[in-house]
């Protein structure tokens, strides 16, 4: 059976619908940076998703090619994730979608080195005759965070975030969003196939001790 990160690491991908504190270890990702309204037609965000999955599946299906990756095991491609921020004091104005900056992400298995990632980019470029120059190999050490499963519209996240912040304060922490620590979302539902009120999104914020 293929290794499924959501099932094997439930503390990171399937938290309860109430806030909790978690320490997230260093992970490697396929990443694409951009900005603008993610819902706009032909947005940078929508284009980033196609780039991410092209590389993710090139790596996943590499075992069927002549290129063999040392340590490879069959796995389910982890869910789409995103780091989001807006210029200013760290607060997010959900009504100002044009002001979003983002890094779209898909986690990589530990056996994927930078060299193997570069191979996948070259392979995808050749097979799809497309430009993958925006795609990067990102190592990120997220550290201590407060997180919660949010169910419903992305625009309703402030209600969940308010509960998260109450919980962190009650447990002796404060928010630590910065130019290197971000508002983080993990998308467990496909909005094209799921009713808005049933969307499942892990919302995570970096924190530090008061």
PDB file of C-alpha atoms in Angstrom:
ATOM      1  CA  UNK A   1       0.000   0.000   0.000  1.00  0.00           C
ATOM      2  CA  UNK A   2       1.283   3.468  -0.921  1.00  0.00           C
ATOM      3  CA  UNK A   3       2.582   5.629   1.938  1.00  0.00           C
ATOM      4  CA  UNK A   4       0.060   8.373   2.760  1.00  0.00           C
ATOM      5  CA  UNK A   5       1.451  11.372   4.642  1.00  0.00           C
ATOM      6  CA  UNK A   6      -2.019  12.460   5.775  1.00  0.00           C
ATOM      7  CA  UNK A   7      -2.561   9.132   7.533  1.00  0.00           C
ATOM      8  CA  UNK A   8       0.980   8.629   8.836  1.00  0.00           C
ATOM      9  CA  UNK A   9       1.372  12.181  10.153  1.00  0.00           C
ATOM     10  CA  UNK A  10      -2.114  13.019  11.349  1.00  0.00           C
ATOM     11  CA  UNK A  11      -0.740  15.563  13.820  1.00  0.00           C
ATOM     12  CA  UNK A  12       0.262  17.765  10.854  1.00  0.00           C
ATOM     13  CA  UNK A  13      -2.511  17.043   8.347  1.00  0.00           C
ATOM     14  CA  UNK A  14      -5.598  15.962  10.299  1.00  0.00           C
ATOM     15  CA  UNK A  15      -5.816  18.077  13.473  1.00  0.00           C
ATOM     16  CA  UNK A  16      -9.129  18.345  15.356  1.00  0.00           C
ATOM     17  CA  UNK A  17     -11.574  21.216  14.870  1.00  0.00           C
ATOM     18  CA  UNK A  18     -10.248  22.854  17.999  1.00  0.00           C
ATOM     19  CA  UNK A  19      -6.877  24.610  18.381  1.00  0.00           C
ATOM     20  CA  UNK A  20      -3.732  22.736  19.342  1.00  0.00           C
ATOM     21  CA  UNK A  21      -0.018  23.478  19.517  1.00  0.00           C
ATOM     22  CA  UNK A  22       2.394  21.498  17.368  1.00  0.00           C
ATOM     23  CA  UNK A  23       6.095  21.579  16.543  1.00  0.00           C
ATOM     24  CA  UNK A  24       6.556  21.097  12.802  1.00  0.00           C
ATOM     25  CA  UNK A  25       9.934  19.676  11.727  1.00  0.00           C
ATOM     26  CA  UNK A  26      12.035  20.742   8.764  1.00  0.00           C
ATOM     27  CA  UNK A  27      10.504  19.586   5.462  1.00  0.00           C
ATOM     28  CA  UNK A  28      11.339  19.878   1.766  1.00  0.00           C
ATOM     29  CA  UNK A  29       8.820  21.208  -0.728  1.00  0.00           C
ATOM     30  CA  UNK A  30       8.150  21.923  -4.360  1.00  0.00           C
ATOM     31  CA  UNK A  31       7.372  25.655  -4.275  1.00  0.00           C
ATOM     32  CA  UNK A  32       6.140  28.431  -6.556  1.00  0.00           C
ATOM     33  CA  UNK A  33       5.947  32.085  -5.491  1.00  0.00           C
ATOM     34  CA  UNK A  34       3.475  34.662  -6.757  1.00  0.00           C
ATOM     35  CA  UNK A  35       0.961  37.370  -5.913  1.00  0.00           C
ATOM     36  CA  UNK A  36      -2.515  38.618  -6.670  1.00  0.00           C
ATOM     37  CA  UNK A  37      -6.123  37.459  -6.330  1.00  0.00           C
ATOM     38  CA  UNK A  38      -6.034  33.640  -6.246  1.00  0.00           C
ATOM     39  CA  UNK A  39      -9.573  33.466  -7.651  1.00  0.00           C
ATOM     40  CA  UNK A  40      -8.898  35.597 -10.716  1.00  0.00           C
ATOM     41  CA  UNK A  41      -9.055  33.994 -14.150  1.00  0.00           C
ATOM     42  CA  UNK A  42      -5.585  32.820 -15.196  1.00  0.00           C
ATOM     43  CA  UNK A  43      -4.153  34.035 -11.879  1.00  0.00           C
ATOM     44  CA  UNK A  44      -0.560  33.408 -10.856  1.00  0.00           C
ATOM     45  CA  UNK A  45      -1.937  31.213  -8.079  1.00  0.00           C
ATOM     46  CA  UNK A  46      -3.944  28.950 -10.397  1.00  0.00           C
ATOM     47  CA  UNK A  47      -0.979  28.654 -12.737  1.00  0.00           C
ATOM     48  CA  UNK A  48       1.284  27.750  -9.818  1.00  0.00           C
ATOM     49  CA  UNK A  49      -0.842  24.716  -8.989  1.00  0.00           C
ATOM     50  CA  UNK A  50      -0.368  23.233 -12.456  1.00  0.00           C
ATOM     51  CA  UNK A  51       3.395  23.685 -12.163  1.00  0.00           C
ATOM     52  CA  UNK A  52       3.509  22.042  -8.739  1.00  0.00           C
ATOM     53  CA  UNK A  53       1.536  18.963  -9.717  1.00  0.00           C
ATOM     54  CA  UNK A  54       3.496  18.461 -12.920  1.00  0.00           C
ATOM     55  CA  UNK A  55       6.713  18.153 -10.901  1.00  0.00           C
ATOM     56  CA  UNK A  56       5.053  16.169  -8.099  1.00  0.00           C
ATOM     57  CA  UNK A  57       3.774  13.505 -10.474  1.00  0.00           C
ATOM     58  CA  UNK A  58       7.010  13.386 -12.459  1.00  0.00           C
ATOM     59  CA  UNK A  59       8.724  12.377  -9.216  1.00  0.00           C
ATOM     60  CA  UNK A  60       5.925  10.045  -8.088  1.00  0.00           C
ATOM     61  CA  UNK A  61       5.927   8.161 -11.406  1.00  0.00           C
ATOM     62  CA  UNK A  62       9.720   8.105 -11.788  1.00  0.00           C
ATOM     63  CA  UNK A  63       9.814   4.417 -10.852  1.00  0.00           C
ATOM     64  CA  UNK A  64       8.206   3.647 -14.236  1.00  0.00           C
ATOM     65  CA  UNK A  65      11.018   5.407 -16.077  1.00  0.00           C
ATOM     66  CA  UNK A  66      14.657   4.551 -16.619  1.00  0.00           C
ATOM     67  CA  UNK A  67      15.569   7.074 -13.919  1.00  0.00           C
ATOM     68  CA  UNK A  68      15.725   5.377 -10.514  1.00  0.00           C
ATOM     69  CA  UNK A  69      15.729   7.465  -7.339  1.00  0.00           C
ATOM     70  CA  UNK A  70      17.709   6.022  -4.441  1.00  0.00           C
ATOM     71  CA  UNK A  71      15.419   5.208  -1.515  1.00  0.00           C
ATOM     72  CA  UNK A  72      12.223   5.621  -3.549  1.00  0.00           C
ATOM     73  CA  UNK A  73       8.974   4.179  -2.163  1.00  0.00           C
ATOM     74  CA  UNK A  74       5.453   4.437  -3.535  1.00  0.00           C
ATOM     75  CA  UNK A  75       3.435   7.211  -1.923  1.00  0.00           C
ATOM     76  CA  UNK A  76       0.352   9.357  -2.248  1.00  0.00           C
ATOM     77  CA  UNK A  77       1.211  12.902  -3.351  1.00  0.00           C
ATOM     78  CA  UNK A  78       0.747  15.077  -0.225  1.00  0.00           C
ATOM     79  CA  UNK A  79      -1.923  17.782  -0.214  1.00  0.00           C
ATOM     80  CA  UNK A  80      -1.541  21.239  -1.683  1.00  0.00           C
ATOM     81  CA  UNK A  81      -0.391  23.864   0.832  1.00  0.00           C
ATOM     82  CA  UNK A  82       0.105  27.604   0.829  1.00  0.00           C
ATOM     83  CA  UNK A  83       1.958  30.312   2.728  1.00  0.00           C
ATOM     84  CA  UNK A  84       0.060  33.616   2.509  1.00  0.00           C
ATOM     85  CA  UNK A  85       0.815  37.196   3.524  1.00  0.00           C
ATOM     86  CA  UNK A  86       0.096  40.810   2.644  1.00  0.00           C
ATOM     87  CA  UNK A  87       2.417  43.769   2.839  1.00  0.00           C
ATOM     88  CA  UNK A  88       2.099  45.647   6.115  1.00  0.00           C
ATOM     89  CA  UNK A  89       1.761  44.672   9.757  1.00  0.00           C
ATOM     90  CA  UNK A  90       1.127  40.957   9.257  1.00  0.00           C
ATOM     91  CA  UNK A  91      -2.677  41.149   9.380  1.00  0.00           C
ATOM     92  CA  UNK A  92      -4.599  39.616   6.479  1.00  0.00           C
ATOM     93  CA  UNK A  93      -7.485  41.514   4.889  1.00  0.00           C
ATOM     94  CA  UNK A  94      -9.573  38.801   3.248  1.00  0.00           C
ATOM     95  CA  UNK A  95     -11.487  41.431   1.259  1.00  0.00           C
ATOM     96  CA  UNK A  96      -8.254  42.632  -0.397  1.00  0.00           C
ATOM     97  CA  UNK A  97      -7.462  39.539  -2.431  1.00  0.00           C
ATOM     98  CA  UNK A  98      -5.370  41.522  -4.931  1.00  0.00           C
ATOM     99  CA  UNK A  99      -2.956  42.218  -2.061  1.00  0.00           C
ATOM    100  CA  UNK A 100      -2.057  38.596  -1.436  1.00  0.00           C
ATOM    101  CA  UNK A 101       1.475  37.239  -1.748  1.00  0.00           C
ATOM    102  CA  UNK A 102       1.853  33.477  -1.673  1.00  0.00           C
ATOM    103  CA  UNK A 103       4.136  30.485  -1.861  1.00  0.00           C
ATOM    104  CA  UNK A 104       2.285  27.428  -3.175  1.00  0.00           C
ATOM    105  CA  UNK A 105       3.712  24.163  -1.881  1.00  0.00           C
ATOM    106  CA  UNK A 106       3.605  20.391  -2.111  1.00  0.00           C
ATOM    107  CA  UNK A 107       5.671  18.400   0.365  1.00  0.00           C
ATOM    108  CA  UNK A 108       8.428  16.184  -1.013  1.00  0.00           C
ATOM    109  CA  UNK A 109       9.398  12.771   0.380  1.00  0.00           C
ATOM    110  CA  UNK A 110      12.743  12.854   2.163  1.00  0.00           C
ATOM    111  CA  UNK A 111      14.378  10.761  -0.567  1.00  0.00           C
ATOM    112  CA  UNK A 112      13.992  13.646  -3.048  1.00  0.00           C
ATOM    113  CA  UNK A 113      17.285  15.547  -3.016  1.00  0.00           C
ATOM    114  CA  UNK A 114      17.913  18.822  -4.824  1.00  0.00           C
ATOM    115  CA  UNK A 115      19.603  16.813  -7.601  1.00  0.00           C
ATOM    116  CA  UNK A 116      16.527  14.594  -8.032  1.00  0.00           C
ATOM    117  CA  UNK A 117      14.290  17.664  -7.979  1.00  0.00           C
ATOM    118  CA  UNK A 118      16.394  19.234 -10.756  1.00  0.00           C
ATOM    119  CA  UNK A 119      16.039  16.029 -12.779  1.00  0.00           C
ATOM    120  CA  UNK A 120      12.238  16.188 -12.388  1.00  0.00           C
ATOM    121  CA  UNK A 121      12.143  19.819 -13.560  1.00  0.00           C
ATOM    122  CA  UNK A 122      14.213  18.951 -16.639  1.00  0.00           C
ATOM    123  CA  UNK A 123      12.046  15.907 -17.349  1.00  0.00           C
ATOM    124  CA  UNK A 124       8.777  17.839 -17.023  1.00  0.00           C
ATOM    125  CA  UNK A 125      10.127  20.671 -19.167  1.00  0.00           C
ATOM    126  CA  UNK A 126      11.034  18.215 -21.897  1.00  0.00           C
ATOM    127  CA  UNK A 127       7.821  16.163 -21.787  1.00  0.00           C
ATOM    128  CA  UNK A 128       5.358  19.025 -21.412  1.00  0.00           C
ATOM    129  CA  UNK A 129       7.267  21.611 -23.445  1.00  0.00           C
ATOM    130  CA  UNK A 130       6.492  24.135 -20.702  1.00  0.00           C
ATOM    131  CA  UNK A 131       8.381  26.695 -18.613  1.00  0.00           C
ATOM    132  CA  UNK A 132       9.107  25.506 -15.074  1.00  0.00           C
ATOM    133  CA  UNK A 133      11.595  28.241 -14.194  1.00  0.00           C
ATOM    134  CA  UNK A 134       9.336  29.500 -11.353  1.00  0.00           C
ATOM    135  CA  UNK A 135       9.469  26.163  -9.540  1.00  0.00           C
ATOM    136  CA  UNK A 136      11.963  25.861  -6.690  1.00  0.00           C
ATOM    137  CA  UNK A 137      13.167  23.352  -4.116  1.00  0.00           C
ATOM    138  CA  UNK A 138      12.346  24.855  -0.719  1.00  0.00           C
ATOM    139  CA  UNK A 139      13.517  23.607   2.675  1.00  0.00           C
ATOM    140  CA  UNK A 140      11.454  25.080   5.493  1.00  0.00           C
ATOM    141  CA  UNK A 141      11.673  24.626   9.258  1.00  0.00           C
ATOM    142  CA  UNK A 142       8.301  25.817  10.541  1.00  0.00           C
ATOM    143  CA  UNK A 143       8.818  25.242  14.246  1.00  0.00           C
ATOM    144  CA  UNK A 144       6.230  25.825  16.972  1.00  0.00           C
ATOM    145  CA  UNK A 145       2.744  26.697  15.708  1.00  0.00           C
ATOM    146  CA  UNK A 146      -0.889  26.834  16.722  1.00  0.00           C
ATOM    147  CA  UNK A 147      -3.207  25.081  14.280  1.00  0.00           C
ATOM    148  CA  UNK A 148      -6.816  24.052  13.789  1.00  0.00           C
ATOM    149  CA  UNK A 149      -9.007  22.278  11.243  1.00  0.00           C
ATOM    150  CA  UNK A 150     -11.194  24.912   9.600  1.00  0.00           C
ATOM    151  CA  UNK A 151     -14.400  23.674   7.986  1.00  0.00           C
ATOM    152  CA  UNK A 152     -16.160  25.984   5.548  1.00  0.00           C
ATOM    153  CA  UNK A 153     -15.359  28.918   3.298  1.00  0.00           C
ATOM    154  CA  UNK A 154     -11.835  30.317   3.186  1.00  0.00           C
ATOM    155  CA  UNK A 155     -13.374  33.752   3.814  1.00  0.00           C
ATOM    156  CA  UNK A 156     -14.675  32.501   7.181  1.00  0.00           C
ATOM    157  CA  UNK A 157     -11.192  31.617   8.443  1.00  0.00           C
ATOM    158  CA  UNK A 158     -10.986  34.688  10.737  1.00  0.00           C
ATOM    159  CA  UNK A 159     -13.441  32.990  13.137  1.00  0.00           C
ATOM    160  CA  UNK A 160     -11.178  29.933  13.416  1.00  0.00           C
ATOM    161  CA  UNK A 161      -8.085  32.127  13.675  1.00  0.00           C
ATOM    162  CA  UNK A 162      -9.639  34.058  16.562  1.00  0.00           C
ATOM    163  CA  UNK A 163     -10.069  30.772  18.459  1.00  0.00           C
ATOM    164  CA  UNK A 164      -6.473  29.805  17.665  1.00  0.00           C
ATOM    165  CA  UNK A 165      -5.160  33.096  19.012  1.00  0.00           C
ATOM    166  CA  UNK A 166      -7.232  32.814  22.185  1.00  0.00           C
ATOM    167  CA  UNK A 167      -5.823  29.334  22.731  1.00  0.00           C
ATOM    168  CA  UNK A 168      -2.202  30.348  22.152  1.00  0.00           C
ATOM    169  CA  UNK A 169      -2.499  33.279  24.573  1.00  0.00           C
ATOM    170  CA  UNK A 170      -4.097  31.080  27.226  1.00  0.00           C
ATOM    171  CA  UNK A 171      -1.141  28.703  26.887  1.00  0.00           C
ATOM    172  CA  UNK A 172       1.565  31.360  27.189  1.00  0.00           C
ATOM    173  CA  UNK A 173       2.323  32.039  23.517  1.00  0.00           C
ATOM    174  CA  UNK A 174       2.085  34.998  21.176  1.00  0.00           C
ATOM    175  CA  UNK A 175       1.825  35.284  17.417  1.00  0.00           C
ATOM    176  CA  UNK A 176       5.138  35.212  15.534  1.00  0.00           C
ATOM    177  CA  UNK A 177       4.193  35.949  11.922  1.00  0.00           C
ATOM    178  CA  UNK A 178       7.103  37.668  10.170  1.00  0.00           C
ATOM    179  CA  UNK A 179       8.865  37.971   6.821  1.00  0.00           C
ATOM    180  CA  UNK A 180      10.025  34.361   7.251  1.00  0.00           C
ATOM    181  CA  UNK A 181       7.145  32.818   9.248  1.00  0.00           C
ATOM    182  CA  UNK A 182       3.775  32.755   7.521  1.00  0.00           C
ATOM    183  CA  UNK A 183       0.042  32.205   7.702  1.00  0.00           C
ATOM    184  CA  UNK A 184      -0.128  28.584   6.495  1.00  0.00           C
ATOM    185  CA  UNK A 185      -2.995  26.670   4.927  1.00  0.00           C
ATOM    186  CA  UNK A 186      -3.182  22.978   3.962  1.00  0.00           C
ATOM    187  CA  UNK A 187      -5.999  22.091   1.574  1.00  0.00           C
ATOM    188  CA  UNK A 188      -7.635  18.743   2.255  1.00  0.00           C
ATOM    189  CA  UNK A 189     -10.620  19.340  -0.045  1.00  0.00           C
ATOM    190  CA  UNK A 190     -10.868  20.128  -3.744  1.00  0.00           C
ATOM    191  CA  UNK A 191     -13.076  23.258  -4.030  1.00  0.00           C
ATOM    192  CA  UNK A 192     -14.105  22.139  -7.530  1.00  0.00           C
ATOM    193  CA  UNK A 193     -15.678  18.978  -6.107  1.00  0.00           C
ATOM    194  CA  UNK A 194     -16.705  19.937  -2.583  1.00  0.00           C
ATOM    195  CA  UNK A 195     -19.494  22.150  -1.246  1.00  0.00           C
ATOM    196  CA  UNK A 196     -18.084  25.354   0.253  1.00  0.00           C
ATOM    197  CA  UNK A 197     -19.538  24.637   3.688  1.00  0.00           C
ATOM    198  CA  UNK A 198     -17.715  21.270   3.778  1.00  0.00           C
ATOM    199  CA  UNK A 199     -14.245  22.433   2.723  1.00  0.00           C
ATOM    200  CA  UNK A 200     -11.527  21.186   5.105  1.00  0.00           C
ATOM    201  CA  UNK A 201      -8.460  23.378   5.542  1.00  0.00           C
ATOM    202  CA  UNK A 202      -5.715  23.128   8.138  1.00  0.00           C
ATOM    203  CA  UNK A 203      -4.921  26.674   9.297  1.00  0.00           C
ATOM    204  CA  UNK A 204      -1.566  27.140  11.049  1.00  0.00           C
ATOM    205  CA  UNK A 205       0.148  30.181  12.585  1.00  0.00           C
ATOM    206  CA  UNK A 206       3.716  30.442  13.924  1.00  0.00           C
ATOM    207  CA  UNK A 207       3.980  31.309  17.605  1.00  0.00           C
ATOM    208  CA  UNK A 208       6.587  31.900  20.306  1.00  0.00           C
ATOM    209  CA  UNK A 209       6.655  31.935  24.095  1.00  0.00           C
ATOM    210  CA  UNK A 210       5.589  35.198  25.691  1.00  0.00           C
TER     211      UNK A 210
END
